[in-house]
Coordinates of N, CA and C in Angstrom, one line a residue:
M20 N 1.2 -0.9 0.7 CA 0.8 0.0 -0.1 C 0.9 1.7 0.1
N21 N -0.3 2.0 -1.0 CA 1.1 3.2 -1.1 C 0.3 4.3 -0.2
T22 N 2.1 4.8 0.5 CA 1.4 6.8 1.6 C 1.6 7.3 0.8
V23 N 0.3 7.8 0.5 CA 0.1 9.2 -0.3 C 0.8 10.5 0.7
F24 N 2.1 11.3 0.0 CA 2.5 12.7 1.6 C 1.4 14.4 0.9
Y25 N 0.9 14.7 2.4 CA 0.4 16.2 1.1 C 1.3 17.0 1.8
K26 N 1.2 18.0 0.8 CA 2.5 19.0 1.5 C 1.9 20.7 1.2
Y27 N 1.8 20.6 1.7 CA 0.8 22.6 1.4 C 2.3 23.1 0.8
S28 N 1.9 24.1 -0.1 CA 2.9 24.8 -0.7 C 2.4 26.2 -0.3
G29 N 3.2 27.0 -0.5 CA 3.4 28.5 0.1 C 2.7 29.5 0.3
N30 N 1.9 29.1 -1.2 CA 0.9 30.2 -0.9 C -0.4 29.6 -0.1
Q31 N -0.7 28.0 0.1 CA -1.2 27.5 0.5 C -1.5 27.8 2.1
K32 N -0.3 28.6 3.0 CA 0.0 28.4 4.0 C -0.2 29.5 4.4
M33 N -0.4 30.6 3.1 CA -0.5 31.8 3.4 C -1.9 31.8 3.6
K34 N -2.4 31.5 2.0 CA -3.9 31.8 2.6 C -4.6 31.7 4.5
K35 N -3.6 30.2 4.1 CA -4.1 29.4 5.9 C -3.9 30.6 7.0
M36 N -3.5 30.7 7.1 CA -2.4 32.1 7.6 C -3.5 33.5 8.1
D37 N -4.0 33.8 6.5 CA -4.8 34.8 6.5 C -6.1 34.6 7.1
A38 N -6.6 33.0 6.6 CA -7.9 33.4 7.6 C -8.1 32.9 8.6
T39 N -7.1 32.7 9.0 CA -7.0 32.6 10.9 C -6.7 34.2 11.7
K40 N -5.7 35.2 10.4 CA -6.1 36.3 11.2 C -6.7 36.4 10.5
L41 N -8.4 36.7 9.9 CA -9.5 37.4 9.4 C -9.7 37.4 11.4
L42 N -10.7 35.8 10.7 CA -11.7 35.6 12.8 C -10.6 35.9 13.4
L43 N -9.3 35.8 13.7 CA -8.9 36.1 15.4 C -9.2 37.8 15.3
V44 N -9.3 39.2 13.9 CA -9.4 40.0 14.0 C -10.7 40.5 14.1
S45 N -11.9 39.6 13.6 CA -13.8 39.6 13.7 C -13.7 39.2 15.0
Y46 N -13.5 38.5 15.8 CA -13.5 37.7 17.0 C -13.2 39.5 18.1
F47 N -12.2 39.7 17.6 CA -11.5 40.7 18.2 C -12.4 42.1 18.7
L48 N -13.0 43.0 16.9 CA -13.9 43.5 16.7 C -15.1 42.9 17.0
F49 N -15.6 42.1 17.4 CA -16.7 42.1 17.9 C -16.6 42.4 19.7
S50 N -15.9 41.9 19.8 CA -15.6 41.0 21.1 C -15.6 42.9 22.0
L51 N -15.0 44.1 20.5 CA -15.5 45.3 21.5 C -16.7 45.8 21.2
C52 N -17.1 45.2 20.5 CA -18.5 46.1 20.3 C -19.6 45.5 21.2
G53 N -19.6 43.9 21.9 CA -20.3 43.7 23.1 C -19.6 44.6 23.8
C54 N -17.8 44.8 24.5 CA -18.4 45.8 25.6 C -18.3 47.0 25.9
A55 N -19.0 47.6 24.4 CA -19.3 49.1 24.0 C -20.8 48.5 24.9
A56 N -21.5 47.5 24.2 CA -22.9 47.8 23.9 C -23.9 47.1 25.1
V57 N -22.4 46.2 26.0 CA -23.0 45.7 27.9 C -22.9 47.5 28.8
G58 N -21.1 47.8 27.8 CA -20.7 49.2 28.4 C -21.9 50.7 29.1
T59 N -22.8 50.2 27.5 CA -24.1 51.3 27.8 C -25.1 50.7 28.0
A60 N -24.9 49.9 28.4 CA -26.2 49.0 29.1 C -26.1 49.2 30.4
V61 N -25.5 49.5 30.9 CA -24.8 49.7 32.5 C -24.7 51.5 32.8
S62 N -23.9 52.1 32.3 CA -24.4 53.4 32.2 C -25.3 54.6 31.8
H63 N -26.1 53.6 31.1 CA -27.6 53.8 31.2 C -28.8 52.5 31.3
M64 N -28.8 52.1 32.7 CA -30.1 51.7 32.6 C -31.3 52.2 32.8
D65 N -30.9 53.7 34.2 CA -31.7 54.4 34.6 C -32.3 55.1 33.6
K66 N -33.4 54.8 34.1 CA -33.7 56.3 33.5 C -33.0 58.0 33.7
E67 N -32.5 59.5 32.4 CA -31.7 60.2 33.9 C -32.8 61.2 32.9
S68 N -33.7 62.6 33.2 CA -34.0 63.2 32.6 C -33.7 65.0 33.5
N69 N -33.4 66.0 31.9 CA -32.8 67.7 32.3 C -33.4 68.2 32.4
T70 N -33.5 69.6 32.1 CA -34.4 70.5 31.7 C -33.2 72.0 32.0
Q71 N -32.9 72.7 29.9 CA -31.8 74.0 30.7 C -33.2 74.6 30.0
M72 N -31.9 75.9 29.7 CA -33.1 76.7 29.0 C -32.2 77.6 28.8
S73 N -32.2 78.7 27.7 CA -31.8 78.8 26.2 C -31.5 81.1 26.8
N74 N -31.4 81.3 27.9 CA -31.0 81.7 28.7 C -32.2 82.1 30.1
S75 N -31.8 82.8 30.6 CA -32.5 82.7 32.6 C -32.8 84.1 32.5
I76 N -34.4 83.9 33.0 CA -35.3 85.3 33.0 C -35.4 84.7 33.9
I77 N -35.7 86.1 34.6 CA -36.1 87.2 36.2 C -37.8 87.4 36.0
L78 N -38.5 87.7 36.3 CA -39.7 88.4 36.1 C -39.7 89.0 37.9
P79 N -41.0 90.6 37.4 CA -41.1 91.7 38.3 C -41.2 90.7 39.4
P80 N -41.2 91.5 40.6 CA -42.1 91.1 41.4 C -43.4 91.1 41.9
K81 N -44.2 89.4 42.9 CA -45.5 89.2 41.9 C -46.8 90.4 43.5
K82 N -47.5 90.6 42.6 CA -48.8 90.9 43.0 C -49.0 90.0 43.8
K83 N -50.2 90.7 44.8 CA -51.1 89.6 45.7 C -51.8 89.2 45.0
S84 N -52.4 89.6 43.9 CA -53.3 88.1 42.5 C -51.9 87.5 42.2
K85 N -52.7 86.1 41.9 CA -51.5 85.8 41.3 C -53.0 85.3 40.2
I86 N -53.8 85.5 38.6 CA -54.5 85.7 37.9 C -53.6 84.9 36.6
V87 N -53.2 83.7 36.2 CA -52.5 83.6 35.3 C -53.2 83.4 33.8
Y88 N -53.4 83.5 33.3 CA -53.6 82.7 31.5 C -52.5 82.1 30.5
I89 N -52.8 80.8 30.2 CA -51.9 80.1 29.8 C -52.0 79.5 28.3
H90 N -51.5 79.6 27.1 CA -51.9 79.4 26.2 C -50.9 78.5 25.2
I91 N -51.0 77.5 25.8 CA -50.1 76.9 25.0 C -49.9 76.0 23.7
T92 N -49.3 76.2 22.7 CA -49.6 75.6 21.2 C -48.9 74.0 21.2
N93 N -48.6 73.6 20.2 CA -48.3 72.2 19.5 C -48.1 72.4 18.4
S94 N -46.8 72.8 17.3 CA -47.2 72.6 15.8 C -46.0 71.0 15.1
T95 N -46.0 70.1 16.3 CA -45.3 69.2 16.0 C -46.4 67.8 15.3
N96 N -45.5 66.7 15.5 CA -46.9 65.4 15.1 C -47.7 65.1 16.4
H97 N -46.9 64.8 17.4 CA -47.1 64.4 18.9 C -48.3 65.3 19.7
Q98 N -49.7 65.0 19.1 CA -51.0 66.2 19.5 C -51.0 64.8 20.9
D99 N -50.6 63.5 21.6 CA -50.7 63.8 23.1 C -50.5 65.0 23.7
L100 N -50.0 65.7 24.2 CA -49.5 66.2 24.6 C -49.7 66.5 26.4
N101 N -50.6 67.1 26.2 CA -51.5 67.6 27.7 C -50.4 68.7 28.2
I102 N -49.7 69.4 27.5 CA -49.5 70.8 28.0 C -49.8 71.9 29.3
N103 N -51.6 71.8 27.9 CA -52.0 72.9 28.6 C -52.4 72.5 29.9
K104 N -53.5 71.3 29.8 CA -54.0 70.6 30.8 C -52.8 70.4 32.1
K105 N -51.8 70.1 32.4 CA -50.5 70.0 32.9 C -50.1 71.1 33.3
L106 N -50.5 72.0 33.2 CA -49.7 73.5 33.1 C -50.7 74.1 34.1
K107 N -52.2 74.2 34.0 CA -52.9 74.6 34.8 C -53.2 73.2 35.7
E108 N -53.5 72.6 35.7 CA -53.4 71.9 37.0 C -52.4 72.5 37.9
S109 N -50.2 72.9 37.0 CA -49.8 72.4 38.3 C -49.7 74.0 38.9
F110 N -50.1 75.3 38.4 CA -50.7 75.5 39.1 C -51.9 76.1 40.3
K111 N -52.2 75.4 39.9 CA -53.5 76.0 41.5 C -52.8 75.0 41.4
E112 N -51.7 74.2 42.1 CA -51.5 73.6 42.7 C -50.1 74.4 43.4
K113 N -49.9 75.3 43.5 CA -49.5 75.9 43.3 C -49.8 77.2 44.1
G114 N -50.9 77.7 44.6 CA -52.0 78.9 44.5 C -52.5 79.9 43.7
W115 N -51.7 79.8 43.2 CA -52.4 80.2 40.9 C -53.9 80.4 40.9
E116 N -54.9 81.6 40.0 CA -56.4 81.6 40.2 C -55.4 81.1 38.5
V117 N -56.1 79.9 37.9 CA -56.1 80.1 36.0 C -57.2 80.9 35.5
S118 N -57.0 81.9 34.3 CA -57.9 81.7 34.3 C -58.6 81.6 32.4
D119 N -59.7 81.8 31.8 CA -59.7 81.5 30.4 C -60.1 83.3 30.2
N120 N -59.9 84.6 30.5 CA -59.8 85.2 30.7 C -58.7 86.1 30.7
L121 N -58.6 86.7 29.2 CA -56.9 87.5 29.2 C -56.6 88.5 29.3
E122 N -58.0 89.7 29.5 CA -57.5 90.6 30.0 C -58.0 91.0 31.9
Y123 N -58.4 89.1 32.0 CA -58.6 89.5 33.6 C -57.6 89.4 34.7
S124 N -56.7 88.0 33.4 CA -55.3 87.5 33.4 C -54.5 88.7 34.1
N125 N -53.4 88.9 35.3 CA -51.8 89.9 34.5 C -51.5 88.7 35.2
Y126 N -51.4 87.9 34.6 CA -49.3 87.6 33.6 C -50.5 86.0 32.3
V127 N -49.8 86.2 32.0 CA -50.0 85.7 30.5 C -48.8 84.2 30.4
V128 N -48.6 83.2 30.0 CA -47.8 82.1 29.5 C -48.1 81.6 28.5
E129 N -47.2 82.8 27.5 CA -47.5 81.9 25.9 C -46.4 81.0 25.8
G130 N -46.1 80.4 24.6 CA -45.9 78.9 24.5 C -45.7 78.3 22.9
N131 N -44.9 77.9 22.4 CA -45.5 76.9 21.1 C -43.9 75.3 20.8
V132 N -44.8 74.1 21.5 CA -43.7 72.6 20.8 C -43.2 72.8 19.9
I133 N -42.4 73.4 19.6 CA -41.8 72.8 18.4 C -41.0 71.8 17.7
Q134 N -40.8 71.0 18.9 CA -39.8 69.9 18.6 C -39.9 68.7 19.9
V135 N -40.8 67.2 19.2 CA -40.8 66.7 20.6 C -39.7 65.0 19.9
G136 N -39.8 64.2 20.4 CA -39.3 62.6 19.2 C -37.4 63.0 20.0
K137 N -36.8 61.7 19.0 CA -35.8 61.5 19.7 C -34.6 62.0 18.3
K138 N -33.9 62.8 19.2 CA -32.7 63.4 18.4 C -31.5 63.5 19.4
S139 N -30.6 64.2 19.3 CA -28.8 63.4 19.2 C -28.7 64.6 20.5
M140 N -27.7 64.4 21.2 CA -28.1 66.4 21.9 C -27.0 66.9 21.3
T141 N -26.2 66.7 20.3 CA -25.7 67.9 20.0 C -26.8 69.5 18.7
S142 N -27.6 68.2 18.8 CA -27.9 69.0 17.5 C -29.5 69.4 18.9
A143 N -29.7 68.4 19.5 CA -31.3 69.4 20.8 C -30.3 71.4 21.4
E144 N -28.7 71.0 21.8 CA -28.2 71.6 22.2 C -28.1 72.8 21.7
E145 N -27.2 72.7 19.5 CA -27.5 73.4 19.0 C -28.2 74.4 19.5
M146 N -30.2 73.6 19.0 CA -31.3 74.1 18.6 C -31.6 74.8 20.2
L147 N -31.3 74.4 21.3 CA -31.5 75.2 22.5 C -30.2 76.5 22.3
G148 N -29.6 76.3 21.9 CA -28.4 77.6 21.8 C -29.0 79.3 20.9
S149 N -29.4 78.2 20.1 CA -29.9 79.7 18.9 C -32.0 80.5 19.6
G150 N -31.5 79.5 20.8 CA -33.0 80.2 21.4 C -34.7 81.3 21.0
Y151 N -35.4 81.8 21.9 CA -36.2 81.8 21.7 C -36.6 82.0 19.2
G152 N -37.6 81.7 18.9 CA -38.2 81.4 17.5 C -36.5 81.5 16.4
G153 N -35.7 80.9 17.1 CA -34.2 80.2 16.6 C -35.0 79.3 15.7
A154 N -33.4 78.7 15.2 CA -33.3 78.3 14.1 C -34.1 76.8 14.5
F155 N -35.1 75.6 14.6 CA -35.6 73.9 14.4 C -34.7 73.2 14.4
D156 N -33.6 73.7 13.1 CA -32.8 72.8 13.5 C -31.2 73.2 13.5
G157 N -30.2 72.8 14.2 CA -28.6 73.2 13.7 C -28.0 71.9 12.5
F158 N -26.6 71.8 12.8 CA -26.2 71.5 11.4 C -25.5 70.3 12.0
A159 N -25.6 69.7 13.1 CA -25.5 68.0 13.7 C -26.1 67.1 13.6
S160 N -26.6 67.6 12.9 CA -27.7 65.3 12.2 C -26.6 65.9 10.8
T161 N -26.4 66.3 10.2 CA -25.3 66.0 9.4 C -24.0 66.1 8.9
A162 N -23.5 66.6 10.0 CA -22.1 66.0 10.8 C -22.3 64.2 11.2
I163 N -22.8 64.6 12.4 CA -23.7 62.9 12.8 C -23.1 62.1 11.3
L164 N -24.5 62.1 11.2 CA -24.1 61.6 9.0 C -22.8 61.2 8.1
A165 N -22.8 62.2 7.9 CA -21.5 61.9 7.5 C -20.4 61.5 8.2
S166 N -19.8 61.9 10.2 CA -19.2 60.5 10.4 C -19.2 58.8 11.0
S167 N -21.1 59.2 10.4 CA -21.6 57.6 10.7 C -20.4 57.2 9.4
A168 N -20.9 57.7 8.2 CA -20.6 56.9 6.6 C -19.0 56.3 6.5
S169 N -18.1 57.2 7.3 CA -16.5 56.9 7.5 C -16.6 55.7 8.0
T170 N -18.1 54.9 9.0 CA -17.2 54.2 9.8 C -16.6 53.1 9.1
G171 N -15.5 52.3 10.2 CA -14.7 51.2 9.4 C -15.9 49.9 9.1
V172 N -15.5 49.2 8.4 CA -16.4 48.0 7.6 C -16.6 46.8 8.8
Y173 N -15.3 46.5 9.2 CA -15.6 45.9 10.8 C -16.7 46.3 11.2
G174 N -16.1 47.7 11.9 CA -16.6 48.2 12.8 C -18.8 47.8 12.7
A175 N -18.7 48.6 11.0 CA -19.6 48.5 11.4 C -20.7 47.1 11.4
V176 N -20.4 45.8 10.8 CA -20.5 44.1 10.9 C -21.0 44.5 11.8
G177 N -19.9 45.0 12.6 CA -20.0 43.8 14.7 C -20.5 45.1 15.3
G178 N -21.0 46.6 15.0 CA -21.9 47.2 16.1 C -23.2 46.7 15.0
E179 N -23.3 46.3 14.0 CA -24.5 46.4 14.4 C -25.5 45.6 14.9
V180 N -24.6 44.4 14.7 CA -24.9 42.9 14.7 C -25.5 42.9 17.3
V181 N -24.5 43.9 17.7 CA -24.7 43.4 18.9 C -25.9 45.1 19.6
D182 N -25.2 46.3 18.7 CA -26.6 47.8 18.5 C -27.9 47.4 18.7
N183 N -28.4 46.9 17.7 CA -30.1 46.4 17.8 C -30.5 45.8 18.6
A184 N -29.6 45.8 19.6 CA -30.3 44.8 20.5 C -29.9 45.8 22.5
V185 N -29.3 46.9 22.1 CA -27.9 48.3 22.9 C -28.6 49.0 22.4
K186 N -29.1 49.7 22.4 CA -28.9 51.4 21.7 C -29.3 53.0 23.0
D187 N -28.0 53.0 23.4 CA -28.1 54.7 24.3 C -29.9 55.6 23.5
V188 N -30.8 55.8 24.6 CA -32.0 56.9 23.3 C -32.1 57.9 23.8
N189 N -32.2 58.6 23.6 CA -32.2 59.9 24.2 C -33.9 61.0 22.9
Y190 N -34.0 61.0 24.3 CA -35.5 62.2 24.1 C -35.6 63.0 23.8
T191 N -36.3 63.4 23.1 CA -36.0 65.3 23.8 C -37.0 66.3 23.3
L192 N -37.9 67.1 24.2 CA -39.0 68.1 23.8 C -38.6 69.7 24.1
I193 N -38.9 70.7 22.8 CA -38.4 71.3 22.8 C -39.8 72.5 22.5
L194 N -39.4 73.8 24.1 CA -40.7 74.7 24.3 C -39.9 76.2 23.9
D195 N -40.7 77.4 22.7 CA -40.7 78.1 23.3 C -41.9 79.6 24.4
L196 N -40.9 79.6 24.8 CA -41.9 80.4 26.4 C -41.7 81.5 26.1
K197 N -43.0 81.7 26.4 CA -43.1 83.6 26.3 C -43.3 83.9 27.5
I198 N -43.0 84.7 28.4 CA -44.1 85.6 29.7 C -44.6 87.1 29.6
N199 N -45.3 87.2 29.9 CA -46.0 88.4 29.6 C -46.8 89.0 31.5
V200 N -46.1 90.0 31.8 CA -46.4 90.8 32.8 C -46.8 91.6 32.7
N201 N -48.6 91.9 33.7 CA -49.2 93.5 33.6 C -49.9 93.6 32.2
H202 N -49.4 93.2 31.1 CA -50.0 93.7 29.6 C -48.8 94.8 29.5
N203 N -47.7 94.0 30.2 CA -46.5 95.3 29.3 C -46.4 94.3 28.3
F204 N -47.1 94.4 27.3 CA -46.4 93.6 25.2 C -44.4 94.7 25.1
K205 N -45.1 95.7 26.2 CA -43.5 96.5 25.3 C -42.8 94.9 25.6
E206 N -42.5 94.6 26.6 CA -41.7 93.7 27.6 C -41.1 92.6 28.1
D207 N -42.0 91.2 26.6 CA -42.0 89.9 26.8 C -40.5 89.1 27.3
F208 N -41.1 88.5 28.5 CA -40.1 88.0 28.9 C -40.0 86.1 28.2
K209 N -38.5 86.1 27.3 CA -38.7 84.9 26.4 C -38.2 83.8 26.8
T210 N -37.5 82.2 25.9 CA -37.1 81.9 26.7 C -37.4 80.5 25.9
R211 N -36.1 79.3 25.8 CA -36.3 78.4 24.8 C -35.9 77.5 26.0
L212 N -37.0 76.5 26.5 CA -36.9 74.8 27.5 C -36.5 73.9 26.8
L213 N -35.4 73.7 27.3 CA -34.9 71.5 26.7 C -35.0 70.9 27.5
S214 N -36.4 69.4 27.6 CA -36.6 69.0 28.2 C -35.8 67.7 27.5
T215 N -35.1 67.2 28.6 CA -34.3 65.2 28.0 C -34.0 64.4 28.5
V216 N -35.1 63.1 28.2 CA -34.8 61.8 29.1 C -33.9 60.5 27.8
D217 N -33.5 59.8 29.1 CA -32.0 58.7 28.5 C -32.2 57.9 29.1
Q218 N -32.4 56.9 29.0 CA -32.3 55.4 29.2 C -31.6 54.2 27.5
V219 N -31.4 53.4 27.8 CA -30.6 52.3 27.1 C -32.3 52.2 26.1
N220 N -32.8 51.4 25.8 CA -34.2 51.0 24.1 C -34.8 52.1 24.5
L221 N -34.6 52.9 25.4 CA -36.0 54.1 26.0 C -37.5 53.6 24.6
S222 N -38.3 54.4 24.4 CA -39.3 53.4 24.0 C -39.8 55.7 24.1
Y223 N -41.5 55.8 23.1 CA -41.5 57.2 23.0 C -43.0 57.1 23.8
K224 N -43.4 56.1 24.7 CA -44.3 56.3 25.6 C -44.0 56.0 26.7
S225 N -42.9 55.7 27.4 CA -42.1 55.5 29.0 C -41.7 56.8 28.7
A226 N -41.1 57.7 27.2 CA -40.3 59.3 27.7 C -41.1 60.8 28.0
K227 N -43.0 60.0 27.1 CA -43.8 61.7 27.7 C -44.3 62.1 28.3
T228 N -43.6 61.3 29.4 CA -43.9 62.0 30.9 C -43.3 61.8 31.3
P229 N -42.2 62.0 31.3 CA -41.1 62.1 31.9 C -40.2 63.9 31.1
L230 N -40.9 63.9 29.3 CA -40.6 65.3 28.9 C -41.8 66.3 29.5
V231 N -43.3 65.8 29.6 CA -44.0 66.6 29.9 C -43.9 67.2 31.3
A232 N -43.7 66.2 32.9 CA -43.8 66.6 33.7 C -42.4 67.6 34.4
N233 N -40.8 67.4 33.1 CA -40.0 68.5 34.0 C -40.0 70.0 32.6
T234 N -40.9 70.1 31.2 CA -41.4 71.0 31.5 C -41.5 71.7 32.4
V235 N -43.1 70.8 32.9 CA -44.7 72.1 33.1 C -43.3 72.8 34.4
K236 N -42.6 71.6 35.2 CA -42.1 72.1 36.2 C -40.7 72.8 36.6
A237 N -40.6 73.0 35.0 CA -39.9 74.5 34.4 C -40.5 75.7 34.9
V238 N -41.6 75.3 33.5 CA -42.5 76.6 33.9 C -43.2 77.5 34.5
V239 N -43.3 76.7 35.4 CA -43.3 77.0 36.9 C -42.9 77.5 37.8
G240 N -42.0 76.6 37.7 CA -40.7 77.1 38.1 C -39.9 78.5 38.2
L241 N -40.4 78.5 37.2 CA -40.2 80.5 36.8 C -41.1 81.1 37.5
M242 N -42.2 81.0 38.3 CA -42.8 82.0 38.6 C -43.8 81.5 39.5
S243 N -42.6 80.7 40.4 CA -42.3 80.8 41.7 C -42.0 81.5 43.1

């Protein structure tokens, strides 16, 4: 019986080494993505919320009669916020009289919700920095897209698999707010409010309540 010996050529050895290296590199990159996902899950496990103002406003000293007229509009697709209702309830809890008569009131709170939904903090803070009546969106989203497009192939493949399961999600609510005192319409107090809620795999349903609550708290706090 003849024994047959197989001999690897130099090219075959190189191909085997390249395949092994590719497997090791792929495993290493996938492990990194997995570690990043675990880190994201741990650091953003708890729901975190925050409210910021584009500029500080200080109202004149209050009179004995605290009568407020409230009118908040909502130009977003999310018409389920009920901010007007929540504001009225909160003002009443703080001892204010809420009136539907504009002329009878000595404080007028007006505003418009200009954005609700997922948004990167960079883009949201650019909108906040634009101030009352400023631009609705900055260039942050464009920059983020450009950065994402230049990501390496291995990182994209590994990250897509793991990150689909674990995502740090940020929801924002942006309100342009105007407060008038004693019908002195020559001096309106204006600011832009940004409320944020951040958590792993956060849904709109879960983010809506704290977004509205924080916005209402900030508005009432300005007049406390």
